[in-house]
Every structure is written in structure tokens, then in C-alpha cells.
Short mmCIF file of C-alpha atoms and ligand atoms in Angstrom, two decimals:
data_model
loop_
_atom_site.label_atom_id
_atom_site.label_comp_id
_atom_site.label_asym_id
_atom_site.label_seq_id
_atom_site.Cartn_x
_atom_site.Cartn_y
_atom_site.Cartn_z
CA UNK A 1 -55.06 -18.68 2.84
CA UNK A 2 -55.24 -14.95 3.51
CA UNK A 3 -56.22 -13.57 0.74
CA UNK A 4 -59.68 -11.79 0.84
CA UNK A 5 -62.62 -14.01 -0.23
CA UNK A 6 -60.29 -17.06 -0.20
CA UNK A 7 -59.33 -17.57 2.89
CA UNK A 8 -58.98 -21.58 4.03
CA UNK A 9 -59.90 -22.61 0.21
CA UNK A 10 -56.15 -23.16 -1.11
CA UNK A 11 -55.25 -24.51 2.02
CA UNK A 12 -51.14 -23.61 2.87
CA UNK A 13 -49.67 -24.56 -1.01
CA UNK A 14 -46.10 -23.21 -0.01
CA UNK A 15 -43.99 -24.70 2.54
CA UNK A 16 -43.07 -22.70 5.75
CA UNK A 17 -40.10 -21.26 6.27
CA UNK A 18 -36.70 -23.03 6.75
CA UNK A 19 -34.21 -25.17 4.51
CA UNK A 20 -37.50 -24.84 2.15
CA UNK A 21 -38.52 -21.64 2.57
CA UNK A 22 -39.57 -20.52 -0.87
CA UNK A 23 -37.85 -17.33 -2.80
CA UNK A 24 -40.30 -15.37 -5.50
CA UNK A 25 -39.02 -13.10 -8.14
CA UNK A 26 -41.87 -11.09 -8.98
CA UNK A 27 -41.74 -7.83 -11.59
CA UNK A 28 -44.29 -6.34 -9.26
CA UNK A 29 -44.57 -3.43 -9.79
CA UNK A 30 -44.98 -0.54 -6.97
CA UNK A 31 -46.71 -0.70 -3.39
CA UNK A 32 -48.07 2.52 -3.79
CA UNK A 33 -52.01 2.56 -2.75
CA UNK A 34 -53.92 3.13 -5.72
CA UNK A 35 -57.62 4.66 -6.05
CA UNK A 36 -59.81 3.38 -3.47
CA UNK A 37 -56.96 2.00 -1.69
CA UNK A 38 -56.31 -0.62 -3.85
CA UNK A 39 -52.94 -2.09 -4.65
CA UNK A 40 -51.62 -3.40 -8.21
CA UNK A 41 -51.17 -6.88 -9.27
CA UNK A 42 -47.45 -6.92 -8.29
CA UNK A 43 -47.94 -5.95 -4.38
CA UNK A 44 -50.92 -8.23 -3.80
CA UNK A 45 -49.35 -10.70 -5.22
CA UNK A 46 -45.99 -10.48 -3.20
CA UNK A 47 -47.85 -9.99 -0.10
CA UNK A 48 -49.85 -12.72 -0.76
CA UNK A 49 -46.93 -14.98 -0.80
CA UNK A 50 -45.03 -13.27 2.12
CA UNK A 51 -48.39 -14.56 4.07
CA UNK A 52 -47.80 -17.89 3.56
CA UNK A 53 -43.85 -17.74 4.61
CA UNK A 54 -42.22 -17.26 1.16
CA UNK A 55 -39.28 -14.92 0.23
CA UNK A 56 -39.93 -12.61 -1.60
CA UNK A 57 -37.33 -11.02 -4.34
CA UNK A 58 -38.98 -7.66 -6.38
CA UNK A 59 -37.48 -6.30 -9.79
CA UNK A 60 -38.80 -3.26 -11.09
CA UNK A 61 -37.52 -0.26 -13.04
CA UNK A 62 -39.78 1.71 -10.70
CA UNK A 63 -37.77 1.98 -6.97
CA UNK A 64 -40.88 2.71 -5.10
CA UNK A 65 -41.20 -0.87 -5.51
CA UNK A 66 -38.91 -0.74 -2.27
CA UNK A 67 -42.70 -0.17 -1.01
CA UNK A 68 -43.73 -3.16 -2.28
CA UNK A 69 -40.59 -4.96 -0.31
CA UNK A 70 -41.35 -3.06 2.69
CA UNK A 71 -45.35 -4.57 2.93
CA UNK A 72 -43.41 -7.91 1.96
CA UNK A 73 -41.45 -7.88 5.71
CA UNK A 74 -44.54 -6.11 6.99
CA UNK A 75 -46.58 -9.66 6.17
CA UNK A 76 -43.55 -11.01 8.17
CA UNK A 77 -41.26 -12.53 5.47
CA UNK A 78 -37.83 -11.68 3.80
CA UNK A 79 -38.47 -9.27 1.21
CA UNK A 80 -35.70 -7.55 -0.87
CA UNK A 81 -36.24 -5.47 -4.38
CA UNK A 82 -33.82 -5.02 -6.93
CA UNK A 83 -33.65 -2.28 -9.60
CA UNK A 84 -34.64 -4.20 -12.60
CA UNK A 85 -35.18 -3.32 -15.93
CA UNK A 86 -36.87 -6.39 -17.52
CA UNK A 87 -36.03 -5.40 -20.97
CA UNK A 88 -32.14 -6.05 -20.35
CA UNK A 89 -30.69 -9.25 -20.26
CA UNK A 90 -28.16 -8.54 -17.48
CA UNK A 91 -30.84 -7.07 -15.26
CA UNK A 92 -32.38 -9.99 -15.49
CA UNK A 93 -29.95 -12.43 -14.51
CA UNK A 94 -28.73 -10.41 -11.23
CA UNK A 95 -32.45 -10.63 -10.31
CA UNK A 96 -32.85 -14.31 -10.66
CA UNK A 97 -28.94 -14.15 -8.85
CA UNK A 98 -30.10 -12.49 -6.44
CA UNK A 99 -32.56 -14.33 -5.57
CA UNK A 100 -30.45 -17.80 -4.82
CA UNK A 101 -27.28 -15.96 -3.46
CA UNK A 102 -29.82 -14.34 -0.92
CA UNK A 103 -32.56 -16.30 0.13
CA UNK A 104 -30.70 -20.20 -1.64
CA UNK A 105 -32.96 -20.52 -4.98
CA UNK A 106 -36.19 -19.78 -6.88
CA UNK A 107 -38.93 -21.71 -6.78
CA UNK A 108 -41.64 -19.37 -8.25
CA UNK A 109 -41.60 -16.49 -10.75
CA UNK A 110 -44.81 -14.29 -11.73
CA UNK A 111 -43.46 -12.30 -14.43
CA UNK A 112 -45.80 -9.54 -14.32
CA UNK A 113 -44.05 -6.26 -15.30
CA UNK A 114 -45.85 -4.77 -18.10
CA UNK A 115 -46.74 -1.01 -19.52
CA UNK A 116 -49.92 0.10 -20.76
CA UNK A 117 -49.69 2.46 -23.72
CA UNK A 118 -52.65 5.25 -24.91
CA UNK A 119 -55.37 3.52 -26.38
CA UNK A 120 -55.12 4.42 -29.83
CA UNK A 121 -56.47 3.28 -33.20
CA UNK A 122 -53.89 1.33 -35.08
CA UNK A 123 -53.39 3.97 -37.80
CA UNK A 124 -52.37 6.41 -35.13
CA UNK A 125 -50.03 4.13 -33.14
CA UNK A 126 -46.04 5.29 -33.73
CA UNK A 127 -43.31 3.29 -34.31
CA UNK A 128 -42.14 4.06 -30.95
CA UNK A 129 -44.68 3.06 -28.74
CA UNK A 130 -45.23 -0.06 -30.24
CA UNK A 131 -41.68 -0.94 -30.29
CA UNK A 132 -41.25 0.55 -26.27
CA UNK A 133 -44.19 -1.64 -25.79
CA UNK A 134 -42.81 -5.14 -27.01
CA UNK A 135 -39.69 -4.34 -25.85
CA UNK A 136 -41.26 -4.78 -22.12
CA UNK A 137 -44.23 -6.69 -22.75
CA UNK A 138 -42.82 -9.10 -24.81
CA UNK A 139 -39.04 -9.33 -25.16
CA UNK A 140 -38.75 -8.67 -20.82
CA UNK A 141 -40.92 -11.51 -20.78
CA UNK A 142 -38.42 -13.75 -22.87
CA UNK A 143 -35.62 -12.56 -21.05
CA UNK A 144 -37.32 -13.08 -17.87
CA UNK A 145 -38.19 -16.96 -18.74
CA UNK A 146 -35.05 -17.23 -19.66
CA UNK A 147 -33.22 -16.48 -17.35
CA UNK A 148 -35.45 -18.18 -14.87
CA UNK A 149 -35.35 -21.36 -16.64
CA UNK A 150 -31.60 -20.96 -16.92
CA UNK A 151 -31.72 -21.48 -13.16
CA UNK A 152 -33.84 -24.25 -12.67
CA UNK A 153 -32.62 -26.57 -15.81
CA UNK A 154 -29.89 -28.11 -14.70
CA UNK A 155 -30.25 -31.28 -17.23
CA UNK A 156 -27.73 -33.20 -14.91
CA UNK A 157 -29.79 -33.08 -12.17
CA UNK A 158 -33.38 -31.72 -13.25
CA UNK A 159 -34.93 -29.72 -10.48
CA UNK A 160 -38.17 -31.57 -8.88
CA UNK A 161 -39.61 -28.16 -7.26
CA UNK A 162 -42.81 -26.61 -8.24
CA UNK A 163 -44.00 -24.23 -10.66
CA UNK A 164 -43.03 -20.88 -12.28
CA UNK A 165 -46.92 -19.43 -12.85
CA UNK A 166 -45.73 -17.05 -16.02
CA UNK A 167 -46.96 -14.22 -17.19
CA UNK A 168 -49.82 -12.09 -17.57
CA UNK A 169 -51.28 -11.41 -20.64
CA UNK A 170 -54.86 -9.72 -21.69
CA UNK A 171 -55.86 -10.64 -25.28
CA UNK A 172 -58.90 -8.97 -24.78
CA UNK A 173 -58.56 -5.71 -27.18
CA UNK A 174 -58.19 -5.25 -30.66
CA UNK A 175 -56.67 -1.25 -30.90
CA UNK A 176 -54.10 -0.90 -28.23
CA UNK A 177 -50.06 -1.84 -29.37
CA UNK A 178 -50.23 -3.57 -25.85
CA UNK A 179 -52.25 -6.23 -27.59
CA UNK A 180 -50.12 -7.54 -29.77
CA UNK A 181 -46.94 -8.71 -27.60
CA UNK A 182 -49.43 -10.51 -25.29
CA UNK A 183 -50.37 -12.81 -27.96
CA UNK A 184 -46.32 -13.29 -28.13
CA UNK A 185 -46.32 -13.93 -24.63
CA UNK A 186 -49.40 -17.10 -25.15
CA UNK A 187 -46.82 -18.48 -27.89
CA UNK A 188 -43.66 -18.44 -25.34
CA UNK A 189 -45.42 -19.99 -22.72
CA UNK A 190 -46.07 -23.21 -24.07
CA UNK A 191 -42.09 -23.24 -25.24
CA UNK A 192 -41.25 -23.53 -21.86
CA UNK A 193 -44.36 -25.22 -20.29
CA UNK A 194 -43.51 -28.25 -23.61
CA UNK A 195 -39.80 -27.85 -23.61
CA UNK A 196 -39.08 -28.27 -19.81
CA UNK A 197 -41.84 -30.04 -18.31
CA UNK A 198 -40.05 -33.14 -17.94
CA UNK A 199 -37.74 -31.32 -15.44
CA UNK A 200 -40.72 -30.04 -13.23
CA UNK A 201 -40.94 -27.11 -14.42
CA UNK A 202 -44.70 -25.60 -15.35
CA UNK A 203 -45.10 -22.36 -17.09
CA UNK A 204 -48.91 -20.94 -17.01
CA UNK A 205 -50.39 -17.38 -18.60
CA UNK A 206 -52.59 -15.51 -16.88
CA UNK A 207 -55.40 -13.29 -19.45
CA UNK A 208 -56.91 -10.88 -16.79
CA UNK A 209 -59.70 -8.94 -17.87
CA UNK A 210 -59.95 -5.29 -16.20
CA UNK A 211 -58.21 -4.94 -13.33
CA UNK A 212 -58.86 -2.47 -10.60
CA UNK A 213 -54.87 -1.05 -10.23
CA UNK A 214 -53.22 1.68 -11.52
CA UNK A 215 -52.59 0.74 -14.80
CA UNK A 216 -56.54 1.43 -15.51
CA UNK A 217 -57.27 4.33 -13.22
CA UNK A 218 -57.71 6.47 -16.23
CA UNK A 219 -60.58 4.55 -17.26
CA UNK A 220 -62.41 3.97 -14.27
CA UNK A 221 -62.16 7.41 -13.10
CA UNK A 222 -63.54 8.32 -16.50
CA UNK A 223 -67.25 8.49 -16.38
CA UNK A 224 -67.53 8.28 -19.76
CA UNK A 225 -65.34 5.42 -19.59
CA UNK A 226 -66.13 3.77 -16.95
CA UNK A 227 -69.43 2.25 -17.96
CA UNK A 228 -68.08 0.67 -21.12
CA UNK A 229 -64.43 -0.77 -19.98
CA UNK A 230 -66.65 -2.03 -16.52
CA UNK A 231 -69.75 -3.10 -18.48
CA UNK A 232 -67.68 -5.49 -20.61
CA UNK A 233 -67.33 -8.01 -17.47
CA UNK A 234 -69.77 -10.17 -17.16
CA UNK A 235 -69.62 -9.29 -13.40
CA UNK A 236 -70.21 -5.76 -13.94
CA UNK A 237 -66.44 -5.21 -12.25
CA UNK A 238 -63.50 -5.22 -12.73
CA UNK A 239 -61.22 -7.38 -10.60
CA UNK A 240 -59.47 -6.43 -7.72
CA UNK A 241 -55.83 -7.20 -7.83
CA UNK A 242 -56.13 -9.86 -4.95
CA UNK A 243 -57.94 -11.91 -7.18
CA UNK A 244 -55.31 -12.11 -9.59
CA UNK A 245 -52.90 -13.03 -6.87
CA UNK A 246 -55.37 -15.88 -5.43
CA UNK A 247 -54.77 -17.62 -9.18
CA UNK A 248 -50.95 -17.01 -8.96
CA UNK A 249 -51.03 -18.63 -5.71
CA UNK A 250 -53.09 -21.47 -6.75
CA UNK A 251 -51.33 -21.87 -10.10
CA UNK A 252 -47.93 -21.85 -8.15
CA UNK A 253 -48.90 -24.41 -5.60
CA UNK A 254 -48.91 -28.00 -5.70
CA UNK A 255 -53.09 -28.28 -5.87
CA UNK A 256 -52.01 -26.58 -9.63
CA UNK A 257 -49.04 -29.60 -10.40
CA UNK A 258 -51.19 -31.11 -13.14
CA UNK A 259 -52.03 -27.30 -14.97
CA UNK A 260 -49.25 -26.44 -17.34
CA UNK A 261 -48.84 -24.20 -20.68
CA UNK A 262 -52.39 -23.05 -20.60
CA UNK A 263 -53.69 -19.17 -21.08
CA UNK A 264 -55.85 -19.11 -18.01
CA UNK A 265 -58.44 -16.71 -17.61
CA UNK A 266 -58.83 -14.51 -14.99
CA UNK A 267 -61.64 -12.40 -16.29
CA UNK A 268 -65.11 -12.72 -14.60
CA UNK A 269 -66.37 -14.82 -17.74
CA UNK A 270 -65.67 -12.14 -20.52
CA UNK A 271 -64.07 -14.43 -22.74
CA UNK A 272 -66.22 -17.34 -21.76
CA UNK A 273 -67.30 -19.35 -25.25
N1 LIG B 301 -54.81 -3.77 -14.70
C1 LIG B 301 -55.40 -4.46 -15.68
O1 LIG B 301 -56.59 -4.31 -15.95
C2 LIG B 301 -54.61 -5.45 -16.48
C3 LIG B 301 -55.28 -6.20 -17.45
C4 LIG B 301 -54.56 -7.12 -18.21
C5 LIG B 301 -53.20 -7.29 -17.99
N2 LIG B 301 -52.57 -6.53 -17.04
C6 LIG B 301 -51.13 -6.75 -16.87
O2 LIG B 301 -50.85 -7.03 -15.50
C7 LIG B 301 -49.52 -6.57 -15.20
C8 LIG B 301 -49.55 -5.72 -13.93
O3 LIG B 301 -50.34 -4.59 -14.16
P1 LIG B 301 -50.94 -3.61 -13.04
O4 LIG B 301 -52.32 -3.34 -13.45
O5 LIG B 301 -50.68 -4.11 -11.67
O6 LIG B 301 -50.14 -2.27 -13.34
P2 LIG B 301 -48.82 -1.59 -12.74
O7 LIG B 301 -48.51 -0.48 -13.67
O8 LIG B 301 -49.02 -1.28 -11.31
O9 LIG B 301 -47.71 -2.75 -12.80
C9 LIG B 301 -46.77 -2.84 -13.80
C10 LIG B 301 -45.37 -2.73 -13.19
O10 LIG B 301 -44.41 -3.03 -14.20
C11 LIG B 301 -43.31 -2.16 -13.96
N3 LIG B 301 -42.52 -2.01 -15.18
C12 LIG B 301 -42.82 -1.31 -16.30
N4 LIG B 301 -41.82 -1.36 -17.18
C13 LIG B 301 -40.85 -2.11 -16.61
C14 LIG B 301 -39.56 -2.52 -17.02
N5 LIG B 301 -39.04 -2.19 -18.23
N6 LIG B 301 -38.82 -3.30 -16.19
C15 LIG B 301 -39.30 -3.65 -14.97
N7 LIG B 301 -40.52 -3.28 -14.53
C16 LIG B 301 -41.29 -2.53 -15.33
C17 LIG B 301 -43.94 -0.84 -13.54
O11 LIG B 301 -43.01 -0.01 -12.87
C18 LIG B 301 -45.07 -1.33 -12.65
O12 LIG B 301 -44.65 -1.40 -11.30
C19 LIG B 301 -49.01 -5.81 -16.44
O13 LIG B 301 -48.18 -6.67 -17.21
C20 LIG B 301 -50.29 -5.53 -17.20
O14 LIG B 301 -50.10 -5.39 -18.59
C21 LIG B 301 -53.24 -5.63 -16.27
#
């Protein structure tokens, strides 16, 4: 596995290209380089798969994920974005279409689009940004499990094929709006990890602590900050976004077919018990 620090531990968990070659819809998010050369979630993730042979398919609202599809063929797989605005239903569904017109089905999803409002006390949140904020972080989840799961349920002939890993979610703060539609996002997983397993499907969340992406650039480039937001992991860092990716991998391969409707940490032991 190529993935720095975990290379030859996960072994090859997606077949190689071919009749089986394996299309991913990711929300992914841009492949823009981020402070100290880092990359988010969303392009370490899709490169990550293009390594091991897989298709990738990117939605985001955000066209310089074309970047992200670009390092995708770079890595020497099919990669192809799509303007996708996870909050609307039809958006949605071309994705997931796109996906098995293209490149002949979906095998994996990582629904991972997400936006990060200003940390604010709850008082001085506004109607608006909470509501902007479940709209994506909650509701573009829904829509993107559904459609999904529209795709693989076929209750004629229920698919046997691995494992949509689904979705990110951090319930690690009390103040921030962002908060609350991740806790709706650890009640919709189970609904489709229960309601579907039977069919082969899994559904998995992932509750990353600080990530080093863009998303939280503002706080580690803060040096007031900084020390609080990074002293809070255990590790005394924060993740870098090829970690999260190594979990999506492992949750999406077969060494992960027993692992389904958990909220799995990825967070350096900060919510350990
Ligand atoms: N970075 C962290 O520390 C951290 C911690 C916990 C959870 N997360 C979650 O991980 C995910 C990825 O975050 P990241 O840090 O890589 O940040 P990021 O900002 O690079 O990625 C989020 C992506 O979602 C896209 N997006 C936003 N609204 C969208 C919409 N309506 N439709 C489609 N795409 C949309 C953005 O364009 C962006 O590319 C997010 O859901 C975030 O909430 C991140």
C-alpha cells in the first residue's frame, strides 16, 4: 500500500484494473497544495485509491477539484470530476450516474464534502450559518447515501460487492454549528449500515480529530491557536490527511468486511475512554 507510513500493511484490498476495476465517488474536495504542502482529505484519499488501480469519480461544488482528477490520472488511473453540489438531489444522482455510465458501477463512496463555519459561541451563531451548515454537512450527506444506496440495492438481485466507508464526522466540539449535523450524520449511518447490510452493503463514520488540510489552516497558522487546537491530541499533532485516507482504504477493503455502522475514530486517542 502506498500510502506514507503504511506501506505493505493493508496489503492490495482493491482489485486491479479490468472487468473489476473499482469506480469511487468521492466529495473530495480540491487538489490544491495546502500549507506545508499538504493536501486535504479528499485528494489523499482519491490518490490513494488511484494507487491501487481504482477509478476514481470526484464531485465537488469547488472545480479546482479538476486538480484533484488530474493527480488521480497522474497516480495512473481513470479519474473524472463532476460539478457537484452535494446539497441537491439531482447533483447527486448524475454523480453516482456518472460514475456507472463511465467507468460500469460504484463500488466505494467516501462522502467527505463538508464546510467548516467560524467558530463561534452558540449565542452568536445566525440562523444562516447553521442552516448553510446542515444543509451540506448533514442533508448532502443524506442525499449522498441515498443516492448511493439507490444504486447498489437492487432487492432482486442484492449486490455482493464491498463497502461504501461513509462519512466523516468530528464530534469533538461543543461551540461550532458544524457540530451539530455530525451527530446527524452518526444517526444516518447506522440506517444504512442496519437497513442494507444483508445486501453487502457496509456504511462506516469516520470522527477525525484535527486534521492538517485546509479546512484548519486558520488555526494552525494561529500561534495563539495553535498550541490549544494541537495540544488537544494526545499525539501532540494533528493528522495528516493521508492518515485519514489509510482508514478509508482499510475500511473500504475486504480486511474491513466484518466492520459496519460504527463511528470510528481517527483521532490520535483524543476521544479515547
Ligand atoms: N480538517 C479537519 O481537521 C477535519 C476534522 C474533522 C472533520 N473534517 C471533515 O473532513 C471533511 C474534509 O475536510 P478537509 O479538511 O479536507 O477540508 P476541505 O475544505 O479541503 O474539504 C471539503 C471539500 O468539500 C467541498 N464542499 C463544500 N461544500 C460543498 C457542497 N455543497 N457540495 C460539494 N462539495 C462541497 C469543498 O469544496 C472542499 O473541497 C469535511 O467534511 C470536514 O468537515 C475535517
Amino acid at each position: 500500500m502506498p500510502l506514507p507510513g503504511t506501506r505493505g500493511r493493508l496489503g492490495s484490498p482493491l482489485p486491479t484494473r479490468g472487468r473489476h476495476a473499482r469506480a469511487v465517488v468521492g466529495l473530495l474536495g480540491q487538489g490544491r497544495p495546502d500549507h506545508r504542502g499538504a493536501t486535504c482529505i479528499g485528494p489523499a484519499t482519491a490518490v490513494a485509491f488511484a494507487r491501487q488501480g481504482a477509478a476514481v469519480v470526484i464531485g465537488d461544488v469547488d472545480d479546482r477539484a479538476t486538480e484533484t482528477a488530474e493527480l488521480v490520472r497522474q497516480a495512473g488511473a481513470d479519474g473524472r470530476f463532476v460539478r457537484t453540489a452535494v446539497t441537491v438531489a439531482a447533483e447527486m444522482d448524475n454523480l453516482v450516474r456518472t460514475a456507472v455510465e463511465t467507468f460500469g458501477g460504484l463500488h466505494v463512496a467516501f462522502d467527505n464534502a463538508g464546510i467548516f463555519p467560524p467558530t463561534v459561541p452558540l449565542l452568536k451563531q445566525s440562523e444562516d450559518d447553521f442552516d448553510r451548515v446542515v444543509a451540506v454537512d448533514l442533508t448532502g450527506v443524506f442525499l449522498a447515501m441515498r443516492a448511493e444506496l439507490a444504486t447498489w440495492y437492487k432487492p432482486a438481485a442484492a449486490p455482493s460487492s464491498t463497502p461504501p466507508p461513509s462519512p466523516a464526522s468530528s464530534p469533538t466540539t461543543g461551540l461550532r454549528p458544524a457540530s451539530r449535523p455530525k451527530h446527524g450524520v452518526i444517526g444516518l449511518t447506522p440506517a444504512a449500515a442496519m437497513g442494507y447490510a444483508t445486501a453487502g452493503i457496509r456504511a462506516n463514520a469516520l470522527a477525525h480529530g484535527l486534521v492538517a488540510t485546509s479546512m484548519t489552516r486558520g488555526w494552525l497558522d494561529d500561534p495563539e491557536m495553535h498550541d490549544s487546537v494541537v495540544g488537544a491530541s494526545p499525539m501532540g499533532r494533528p493528522a495528516e490527511p493521508e492518515e485519514i485516507a489509510g482508514m478509508v482504504m482499510f475500511l473500504a477493503s475486504p480486511l474491513a468486511s466484518i466492520v459496519n455502522g460504527g463511528v470510528d475514530p481517527v483521532d490520535a486517542g483524543q476521544t479515547a475512554p
